Amino acid sequence: MGSVVFIGAGPGAADLITVRGARRLAEAEVVLFDALTDPALRELAPQARWIDVGKRGFCHAPKQTEINAMLVRCAQQYQRVVRLKGGDPSVFGRLEEELLALAAAGIGCEVVPGVTAAIAAAAATQRPLTRRGLGRSVSLSTAMTKEGSLAEATPPSADTEVFYMAGRQLGALSRRLLDAGWPGDTPVLVVSQAGTPDQRASDHEVATLAAASMLHAGRPAIVTVGAGARPVLAADGRSPHAATVPHPAAAGTPAA
Ligand code: SAH
């Protein structure tokens, strides 16, 4: 019986994986990976059998229970199994279910962290998630419920709220944030494909967030609301860095 290493692949670009993650990959006999990971990561484990368990690898997306069962079967067959996940495995990665399935089968596991999309978006736009005095707390939320609808409005949980899986529902998220008590002029940063060469970022306000829909349609996107969405400004009011590429179709102001 083998063991399973969960590895965070980071947000897209292959060189954002950790050194430990790359080392474990190089030892893998089989790698189960998701749709969001960079194909260039394959070069880190050319010896391994790579199995796509994301949407693109099958005519239907495998259900979580099928992935759990595949992981167990692989660990019974191979000594070194890697489960490669986009971003960090512990953030909206269904890690709990997979850990439980492996524990039930008596299979040992290790988790190697990765750069989660919220952090990649902050780095790519040079917008720190915490700010001295103004941004003392950060929350990571999914905009969706288990059933796939938008989660209920709850009062702001942190000075900076970061939403995953909101890309398709930015208009509804805007209304939800207003209902939750965020002022309409609160800054919102939307970054899609963060950490990849095709990254896109735009600035909005809570009340007008719906305008970001077209620009980021069909792309994995992170929505940062509140203190961490503000550009870093020098004393003269100018942004010291031009970190992101404006898009001609930007409905909001391109992020500086
Ligand atoms: N475990 C992943 C999150 C998986 S949930 C992580 O830690 O990043 C999938 C959601 O993550 C997407 O709907 C999107 O909101 C976000 N996401 C993943 N990769 C992204 C990227 N490169 N840029 C922006 N958002 C991304």
mmCIF file of C-alpha atoms and ligand atoms in Angstrom:
data_model
loop_
_atom_site.group_PDB
_atom_site.id
_atom_site.type_symbol
_atom_site.label_atom_id
_atom_site.label_comp_id
_atom_site.label_asym_id
_atom_site.label_seq_id
_atom_site.Cartn_x
_atom_site.Cartn_y
_atom_site.Cartn_z
ATOM 1 C CA MET A 1 0.000 0.000 0.000
ATOM 2 C CA GLY A 2 1.293 3.462 -0.926
ATOM 3 C CA SER A 3 0.617 6.934 0.430
ATOM 4 C CA VAL A 4 -0.850 10.105 -1.025
ATOM 5 C CA VAL A 5 0.706 13.563 -1.108
ATOM 6 C CA PHE A 6 -1.702 16.444 -1.688
ATOM 7 C CA ILE A 7 0.185 19.260 -3.387
ATOM 8 C CA GLY A 8 -0.957 22.832 -3.957
ATOM 9 C CA ALA A 9 0.038 23.671 -7.529
ATOM 10 C CA GLY A 10 -0.437 27.407 -7.040
ATOM 11 C CA PRO A 11 -2.716 29.605 -9.122
ATOM 12 C CA GLY A 12 -1.510 28.782 -12.629
ATOM 13 C CA ALA A 13 2.095 29.488 -13.580
ATOM 14 C CA ALA A 14 4.112 26.337 -12.950
ATOM 15 C CA ASP A 15 6.928 28.160 -11.150
ATOM 16 C CA LEU A 16 4.601 29.166 -8.322
ATOM 17 C CA ILE A 17 4.619 25.639 -6.907
ATOM 18 C CA THR A 18 6.724 25.259 -3.728
ATOM 19 C CA VAL A 19 10.137 23.605 -3.789
ATOM 20 C CA ARG A 20 8.752 20.810 -1.605
ATOM 21 C CA GLY A 21 5.804 20.359 -3.935
ATOM 22 C CA ALA A 22 8.135 20.096 -6.944
ATOM 23 C CA ARG A 23 10.300 17.530 -5.105
ATOM 24 C CA ARG A 24 7.339 15.338 -4.205
ATOM 25 C CA LEU A 25 6.059 15.572 -7.790
ATOM 26 C CA ALA A 26 9.427 14.400 -9.107
ATOM 27 C CA GLU A 27 9.025 11.226 -6.987
ATOM 28 C CA ALA A 28 5.439 10.492 -8.024
ATOM 29 C CA GLU A 29 4.394 7.339 -9.873
ATOM 30 C CA VAL A 30 0.906 8.646 -10.561
ATOM 31 C CA VAL A 31 -0.559 12.167 -10.435
ATOM 32 C CA LEU A 32 -4.279 12.926 -10.225
ATOM 33 C CA PHE A 33 -4.744 16.529 -11.287
ATOM 34 C CA ASP A 34 -7.488 19.113 -11.801
ATOM 35 C CA ALA A 35 -8.357 21.293 -14.771
ATOM 36 C CA LEU A 36 -6.924 24.487 -13.283
ATOM 37 C CA THR A 37 -3.298 23.418 -13.075
ATOM 38 C CA ASP A 38 -0.636 24.510 -15.606
ATOM 39 C CA PRO A 39 0.280 21.749 -18.100
ATOM 40 C CA ALA A 40 3.956 22.815 -17.742
ATOM 41 C CA LEU A 41 3.882 21.145 -14.314
ATOM 42 C CA ARG A 42 4.034 17.825 -16.160
ATOM 43 C CA GLU A 43 7.695 18.504 -16.866
ATOM 44 C CA LEU A 44 8.322 18.139 -13.130
ATOM 45 C CA ALA A 45 7.120 14.531 -13.235
ATOM 46 C CA PRO A 46 7.633 13.101 -16.728
ATOM 47 C CA GLN A 47 8.025 9.619 -15.205
ATOM 48 C CA ALA A 48 4.538 9.617 -13.699
ATOM 49 C CA ARG A 49 1.227 8.532 -15.107
ATOM 50 C CA TRP A 50 -0.917 11.694 -15.212
ATOM 51 C CA ILE A 51 -4.670 11.319 -14.746
ATOM 52 C CA ASP A 52 -6.939 14.318 -15.382
ATOM 53 C CA VAL A 53 -9.797 14.241 -12.886
ATOM 54 C CA GLY A 54 -10.953 17.764 -13.785
ATOM 55 C CA LYS A 55 -13.752 18.540 -16.195
ATOM 56 C CA ARG A 56 -11.643 18.331 -19.356
ATOM 57 C CA GLY A 57 -10.417 14.792 -18.793
ATOM 58 C CA PHE A 58 -13.803 13.080 -18.963
ATOM 59 C CA CYS A 59 -17.008 13.422 -20.977
ATOM 60 C CA HIS A 60 -18.627 14.132 -17.613
ATOM 61 C CA ALA A 61 -16.873 15.730 -14.660
ATOM 62 C CA PRO A 62 -16.172 12.940 -12.182
ATOM 63 C CA LYS A 63 -18.164 13.294 -9.004
ATOM 64 C CA GLN A 64 -16.260 13.829 -5.782
ATOM 65 C CA THR A 65 -17.078 10.272 -4.659
ATOM 66 C CA GLU A 66 -15.524 8.902 -7.887
ATOM 67 C CA ILE A 67 -12.351 10.928 -7.290
ATOM 68 C CA ASN A 68 -12.188 9.640 -3.702
ATOM 69 C CA ALA A 69 -12.491 6.061 -4.950
ATOM 70 C CA MET A 70 -9.839 6.605 -7.651
ATOM 71 C CA LEU A 71 -7.424 7.995 -5.059
ATOM 72 C CA VAL A 72 -7.895 4.940 -2.864
ATOM 73 C CA ARG A 73 -7.436 2.570 -5.832
ATOM 74 C CA CYS A 74 -4.265 4.392 -6.927
ATOM 75 C CA ALA A 75 -2.785 4.214 -3.430
ATOM 76 C CA GLN A 76 -3.492 0.462 -3.369
ATOM 77 C CA GLN A 77 -1.713 0.053 -6.698
ATOM 78 C CA TYR A 78 1.190 2.547 -6.460
ATOM 79 C CA GLN A 79 3.630 3.533 -3.708
ATOM 80 C CA ARG A 80 3.770 7.264 -4.409
ATOM 81 C CA VAL A 81 0.553 8.962 -5.408
ATOM 82 C CA VAL A 82 0.227 12.719 -5.845
ATOM 83 C CA ARG A 83 -3.069 14.565 -5.756
ATOM 84 C CA LEU A 84 -2.301 17.909 -7.403
ATOM 85 C CA LYS A 85 -4.770 20.708 -6.721
ATOM 86 C CA GLY A 86 -5.014 24.270 -7.995
ATOM 87 C CA GLY A 87 -3.956 26.962 -5.528
ATOM 88 C CA ASP A 88 -3.800 25.545 -2.019
ATOM 89 C CA PRO A 89 -5.407 22.184 -1.223
ATOM 90 C CA SER A 90 -6.861 23.497 2.060
ATOM 91 C CA VAL A 91 -8.814 26.355 0.466
ATOM 92 C CA PHE A 92 -12.035 25.340 -1.309
ATOM 93 C CA GLY A 93 -10.298 22.205 -2.526
ATOM 94 C CA ARG A 94 -12.610 19.411 -1.242
ATOM 95 C CA LEU A 95 -9.617 18.242 0.785
ATOM 96 C CA GLU A 96 -11.717 17.121 3.733
ATOM 97 C CA GLU A 97 -13.620 14.536 1.693
ATOM 98 C CA GLU A 98 -10.452 13.121 0.149
ATOM 99 C CA LEU A 99 -8.620 12.949 3.496
ATOM 100 C CA LEU A 100 -11.585 11.126 5.027
ATOM 101 C CA ALA A 101 -11.787 8.604 2.178
ATOM 102 C CA LEU A 102 -8.069 7.827 2.492
ATOM 103 C CA ALA A 103 -8.222 7.596 6.293
ATOM 104 C CA ALA A 104 -11.138 5.157 6.016
ATOM 105 C CA ALA A 105 -8.977 2.959 3.766
ATOM 106 C CA GLY A 106 -6.014 3.211 6.168
ATOM 107 C CA ILE A 107 -3.876 5.156 3.656
ATOM 108 C CA GLY A 108 -1.307 7.687 4.919
ATOM 109 C CA CYS A 109 -1.279 11.285 3.611
ATOM 110 C CA GLU A 110 0.773 14.437 3.578
ATOM 111 C CA VAL A 111 -0.410 17.921 2.559
ATOM 112 C CA VAL A 112 2.010 20.331 0.859
ATOM 113 C CA PRO A 113 0.606 23.893 0.795
ATOM 114 C CA GLY A 114 0.364 26.099 -2.280
ATOM 115 C CA VAL A 115 -0.262 29.724 -3.208
ATOM 116 C CA THR A 116 -3.990 30.263 -3.016
ATOM 117 C CA ALA A 117 -5.727 32.457 -5.604
ATOM 118 C CA ALA A 118 -6.469 35.264 -3.100
ATOM 119 C CA ILE A 119 -2.775 35.625 -2.337
ATOM 120 C CA ALA A 120 -1.806 35.369 -6.009
ATOM 121 C CA ALA A 121 -4.276 38.160 -6.850
ATOM 122 C CA ALA A 122 -2.873 40.379 -4.080
ATOM 123 C CA ALA A 123 0.702 39.810 -5.257
ATOM 124 C CA ALA A 124 -0.084 40.300 -8.933
ATOM 125 C CA THR A 125 -1.787 43.646 -8.334
ATOM 126 C CA GLN A 126 0.516 44.760 -5.507
ATOM 127 C CA ARG A 127 -2.469 45.236 -3.188
ATOM 128 C CA PRO A 128 -1.578 43.880 0.254
ATOM 129 C CA LEU A 129 -4.507 42.065 1.878
ATOM 130 C CA THR A 130 -3.707 43.553 5.271
ATOM 131 C CA ARG A 131 -2.981 47.242 5.848
ATOM 132 C CA ARG A 132 -1.614 48.780 9.001
ATOM 133 C CA GLY A 133 -4.487 50.373 10.874
ATOM 134 C CA LEU A 134 -7.147 49.892 8.161
ATOM 135 C CA GLY A 135 -7.040 46.260 7.213
ATOM 136 C CA ARG A 136 -6.613 44.139 10.304
ATOM 137 C CA SER A 137 -8.526 41.066 9.202
ATOM 138 C CA VAL A 138 -9.091 39.033 6.036
ATOM 139 C CA SER A 139 -11.765 36.469 5.267
ATOM 140 C CA LEU A 140 -11.849 33.897 2.472
ATOM 141 C CA SER A 141 -15.417 33.089 1.415
ATOM 142 C CA THR A 142 -17.074 31.184 -1.336
ATOM 143 C CA ALA A 143 -19.806 33.151 -3.018
ATOM 144 C CA MET A 144 -21.667 29.912 -3.777
ATOM 145 C CA THR A 145 -23.645 27.515 -1.632
ATOM 146 C CA LYS A 146 -23.320 23.727 -2.002
ATOM 147 C CA GLU A 147 -26.363 23.816 -4.281
ATOM 148 C CA GLY A 148 -24.726 26.365 -6.589
ATOM 149 C CA SER A 149 -26.729 29.463 -5.665
ATOM 150 C CA LEU A 150 -25.395 32.657 -4.145
ATOM 151 C CA ALA A 151 -24.892 32.431 -0.382
ATOM 152 C CA GLU A 152 -27.075 34.554 1.950
ATOM 153 C CA ALA A 153 -25.953 38.070 2.852
ATOM 154 C CA THR A 154 -24.115 38.179 6.157
ATOM 155 C CA PRO A 155 -22.586 41.283 7.781
ATOM 156 C CA PRO A 156 -18.982 41.979 6.700
ATOM 157 C CA SER A 157 -16.797 39.410 8.441
ATOM 158 C CA ALA A 158 -13.472 41.192 7.969
ATOM 159 C CA ASP A 159 -11.888 44.469 6.815
ATOM 160 C CA THR A 160 -10.993 42.651 3.576
ATOM 161 C CA GLU A 161 -13.349 39.980 2.257
ATOM 162 C CA VAL A 162 -12.091 37.789 -0.566
ATOM 163 C CA PHE A 163 -14.647 35.822 -2.574
ATOM 164 C CA TYR A 164 -13.895 32.694 -4.582
ATOM 165 C CA MET A 165 -16.244 31.239 -7.208
ATOM 166 C CA ALA A 166 -18.133 34.500 -7.751
ATOM 167 C CA GLY A 167 -17.254 35.051 -11.401
ATOM 168 C CA ARG A 168 -20.653 34.195 -12.839
ATOM 169 C CA GLN A 169 -22.681 36.136 -10.315
ATOM 170 C CA LEU A 170 -21.027 39.502 -9.886
ATOM 171 C CA GLY A 171 -24.325 41.409 -10.180
ATOM 172 C CA ALA A 172 -25.937 39.249 -7.518
ATOM 173 C CA LEU A 173 -22.820 39.499 -5.346
ATOM 174 C CA SER A 174 -23.015 43.297 -5.574
ATOM 175 C CA ARG A 175 -26.611 43.267 -4.243
ATOM 176 C CA ARG A 176 -25.639 40.781 -1.582
ATOM 177 C CA LEU A 177 -22.740 42.972 -0.403
ATOM 178 C CA LEU A 178 -25.026 46.027 -0.250
ATOM 179 C CA ASP A 179 -27.597 44.006 1.755
ATOM 180 C CA ALA A 180 -24.795 42.909 4.043
ATOM 181 C CA GLY A 181 -24.032 46.532 4.890
ATOM 182 C CA TRP A 182 -21.008 47.374 2.740
ATOM 183 C CA PRO A 183 -21.262 51.026 1.575
ATOM 184 C CA GLY A 184 -21.842 51.264 -2.198
ATOM 185 C CA ASP A 185 -18.549 53.095 -2.764
ATOM 186 C CA THR A 186 -16.393 50.417 -1.079
ATOM 187 C CA PRO A 187 -13.517 49.480 -3.433
ATOM 188 C CA VAL A 188 -13.653 46.081 -5.109
ATOM 189 C CA LEU A 189 -10.826 44.486 -7.071
ATOM 190 C CA VAL A 190 -11.558 41.675 -9.520
ATOM 191 C CA VAL A 191 -8.631 39.588 -10.773
ATOM 192 C CA SER A 192 -9.098 36.707 -13.170
ATOM 193 C CA GLN A 193 -6.446 34.134 -14.143
ATOM 194 C CA ALA A 194 -4.289 35.642 -11.388
ATOM 195 C CA GLY A 195 -0.675 34.561 -11.511
ATOM 196 C CA THR A 196 -0.817 33.558 -15.187
ATOM 197 C CA PRO A 197 0.412 35.453 -18.266
ATOM 198 C CA ASP A 198 -3.236 35.988 -19.218
ATOM 199 C CA GLN A 199 -4.138 37.724 -15.961
ATOM 200 C CA ARG A 200 -6.720 40.518 -16.014
ATOM 201 C CA ALA A 201 -7.523 42.947 -13.181
ATOM 202 C CA SER A 202 -10.061 45.744 -12.805
ATOM 203 C CA ASP A 203 -11.231 48.181 -10.151
ATOM 204 C CA HIS A 204 -14.870 48.641 -9.206
ATOM 205 C CA GLU A 205 -17.090 49.682 -6.331
ATOM 206 C CA VAL A 206 -19.574 47.479 -4.486
ATOM 207 C CA ALA A 207 -22.572 49.224 -6.106
ATOM 208 C CA THR A 208 -21.232 48.865 -9.668
ATOM 209 C CA LEU A 209 -19.555 45.452 -9.458
ATOM 210 C CA ALA A 210 -21.902 43.992 -12.097
ATOM 211 C CA ALA A 211 -19.918 45.970 -14.698
ATOM 212 C CA ALA A 212 -17.015 43.543 -14.203
ATOM 213 C CA SER A 213 -18.997 40.585 -15.572
ATOM 214 C CA MET A 214 -18.131 40.982 -19.260
ATOM 215 C CA LEU A 215 -14.453 41.582 -18.658
ATOM 216 C CA HIS A 216 -13.950 38.444 -16.578
ATOM 217 C CA ALA A 217 -16.577 36.173 -18.176
ATOM 218 C CA GLY A 218 -15.658 32.485 -18.284
ATOM 219 C CA ARG A 219 -12.411 32.960 -16.334
ATOM 220 C CA PRO A 220 -11.601 31.914 -12.763
ATOM 221 C CA ALA A 221 -11.826 35.149 -10.777
ATOM 222 C CA ILE A 222 -11.122 36.454 -7.309
ATOM 223 C CA VAL A 223 -13.185 39.317 -5.879
ATOM 224 C CA THR A 224 -11.481 41.326 -3.147
ATOM 225 C CA VAL A 225 -13.690 43.749 -1.218
ATOM 226 C CA GLY A 226 -12.680 46.461 1.252
ATOM 227 C CA ALA A 227 -9.302 47.538 2.601
ATOM 228 C CA GLY A 228 -7.203 45.080 0.559
ATOM 229 C CA ALA A 229 -8.794 46.208 -2.720
ATOM 230 C CA ARG A 230 -7.361 49.733 -2.505
ATOM 231 C CA PRO A 231 -4.358 50.611 -4.640
ATOM 232 C CA VAL A 232 -1.223 51.435 -2.685
ATOM 233 C CA LEU A 233 -0.868 55.200 -3.081
ATOM 234 C CA ALA A 234 2.138 57.426 -2.482
ATOM 235 C CA ALA A 235 1.705 60.665 -0.504
ATOM 236 C CA ASP A 236 1.083 62.576 -3.771
ATOM 237 C CA GLY A 237 -1.874 60.289 -4.511
ATOM 238 C CA ARG A 238 -0.154 58.424 -7.329
ATOM 239 C CA SER A 239 0.210 54.687 -7.460
ATOM 240 C CA PRO A 240 3.926 53.805 -7.294
ATOM 241 C CA HIS A 241 3.509 50.741 -9.519
ATOM 242 C CA ALA A 242 1.711 49.886 -12.698
ATOM 243 C CA ALA A 243 1.213 46.245 -11.912
ATOM 244 C CA THR A 244 -1.526 45.055 -14.190
ATOM 245 C CA VAL A 245 -2.432 45.282 -17.822
ATOM 246 C CA PRO A 246 -5.592 47.266 -18.529
ATOM 247 C CA HIS A 247 -8.060 45.621 -20.868
ATOM 248 C CA PRO A 248 -9.720 47.695 -23.612
ATOM 249 C CA ALA A 249 -13.166 46.317 -22.718
ATOM 250 C CA ALA A 250 -12.701 47.209 -19.035
ATOM 251 C CA ALA A 251 -15.976 48.473 -17.711
ATOM 252 C CA GLY A 252 -14.355 49.523 -14.458
ATOM 253 C CA THR A 253 -11.195 51.589 -14.149
ATOM 254 C CA PRO A 254 -8.199 49.391 -15.001
ATOM 255 C CA ALA A 255 -6.265 48.493 -11.880
ATOM 256 C CA ALA A 256 -3.151 50.626 -11.505
HETATM 257 N N1 SAH B 1 -7.874 25.683 -4.089
HETATM 258 C C1 SAH B 1 -7.994 26.839 -4.956
HETATM 259 C C2 SAH B 1 -9.432 27.316 -5.078
HETATM 260 C C3 SAH B 1 -10.315 26.342 -5.828
HETATM 261 S S1 SAH B 1 -11.970 26.907 -5.974
HETATM 262 C C4 SAH B 1 -7.081 27.952 -4.430
HETATM 263 O O1 SAH B 1 -6.546 27.811 -3.318
HETATM 264 O O2 SAH B 1 -6.879 28.951 -5.122
HETATM 265 C C5 SAH B 1 -11.954 27.606 -7.601
HETATM 266 C C6 SAH B 1 -12.024 29.117 -7.509
HETATM 267 O O3 SAH B 1 -10.755 29.623 -7.169
HETATM 268 C C7 SAH B 1 -12.388 29.797 -8.816
HETATM 269 O O4 SAH B 1 -13.787 29.868 -8.987
HETATM 270 C C8 SAH B 1 -11.814 31.181 -8.601
HETATM 271 O O5 SAH B 1 -12.655 31.960 -7.768
HETATM 272 C C9 SAH B 1 -10.560 30.859 -7.792
HETATM 273 N N2 SAH B 1 -9.352 30.756 -8.634
HETATM 274 C C10 SAH B 1 -8.610 29.663 -8.853
HETATM 275 N N3 SAH B 1 -7.531 29.961 -9.608
HETATM 276 C C11 SAH B 1 -7.596 31.277 -9.876
HETATM 277 C C12 SAH B 1 -6.772 32.196 -10.583
HETATM 278 N N4 SAH B 1 -5.648 31.812 -11.193
HETATM 279 N N5 SAH B 1 -7.163 33.502 -10.631
HETATM 280 C C13 SAH B 1 -8.277 33.921 -10.026
HETATM 281 N N6 SAH B 1 -9.095 33.092 -9.334
HETATM 282 C C14 SAH B 1 -8.762 31.800 -9.260
#
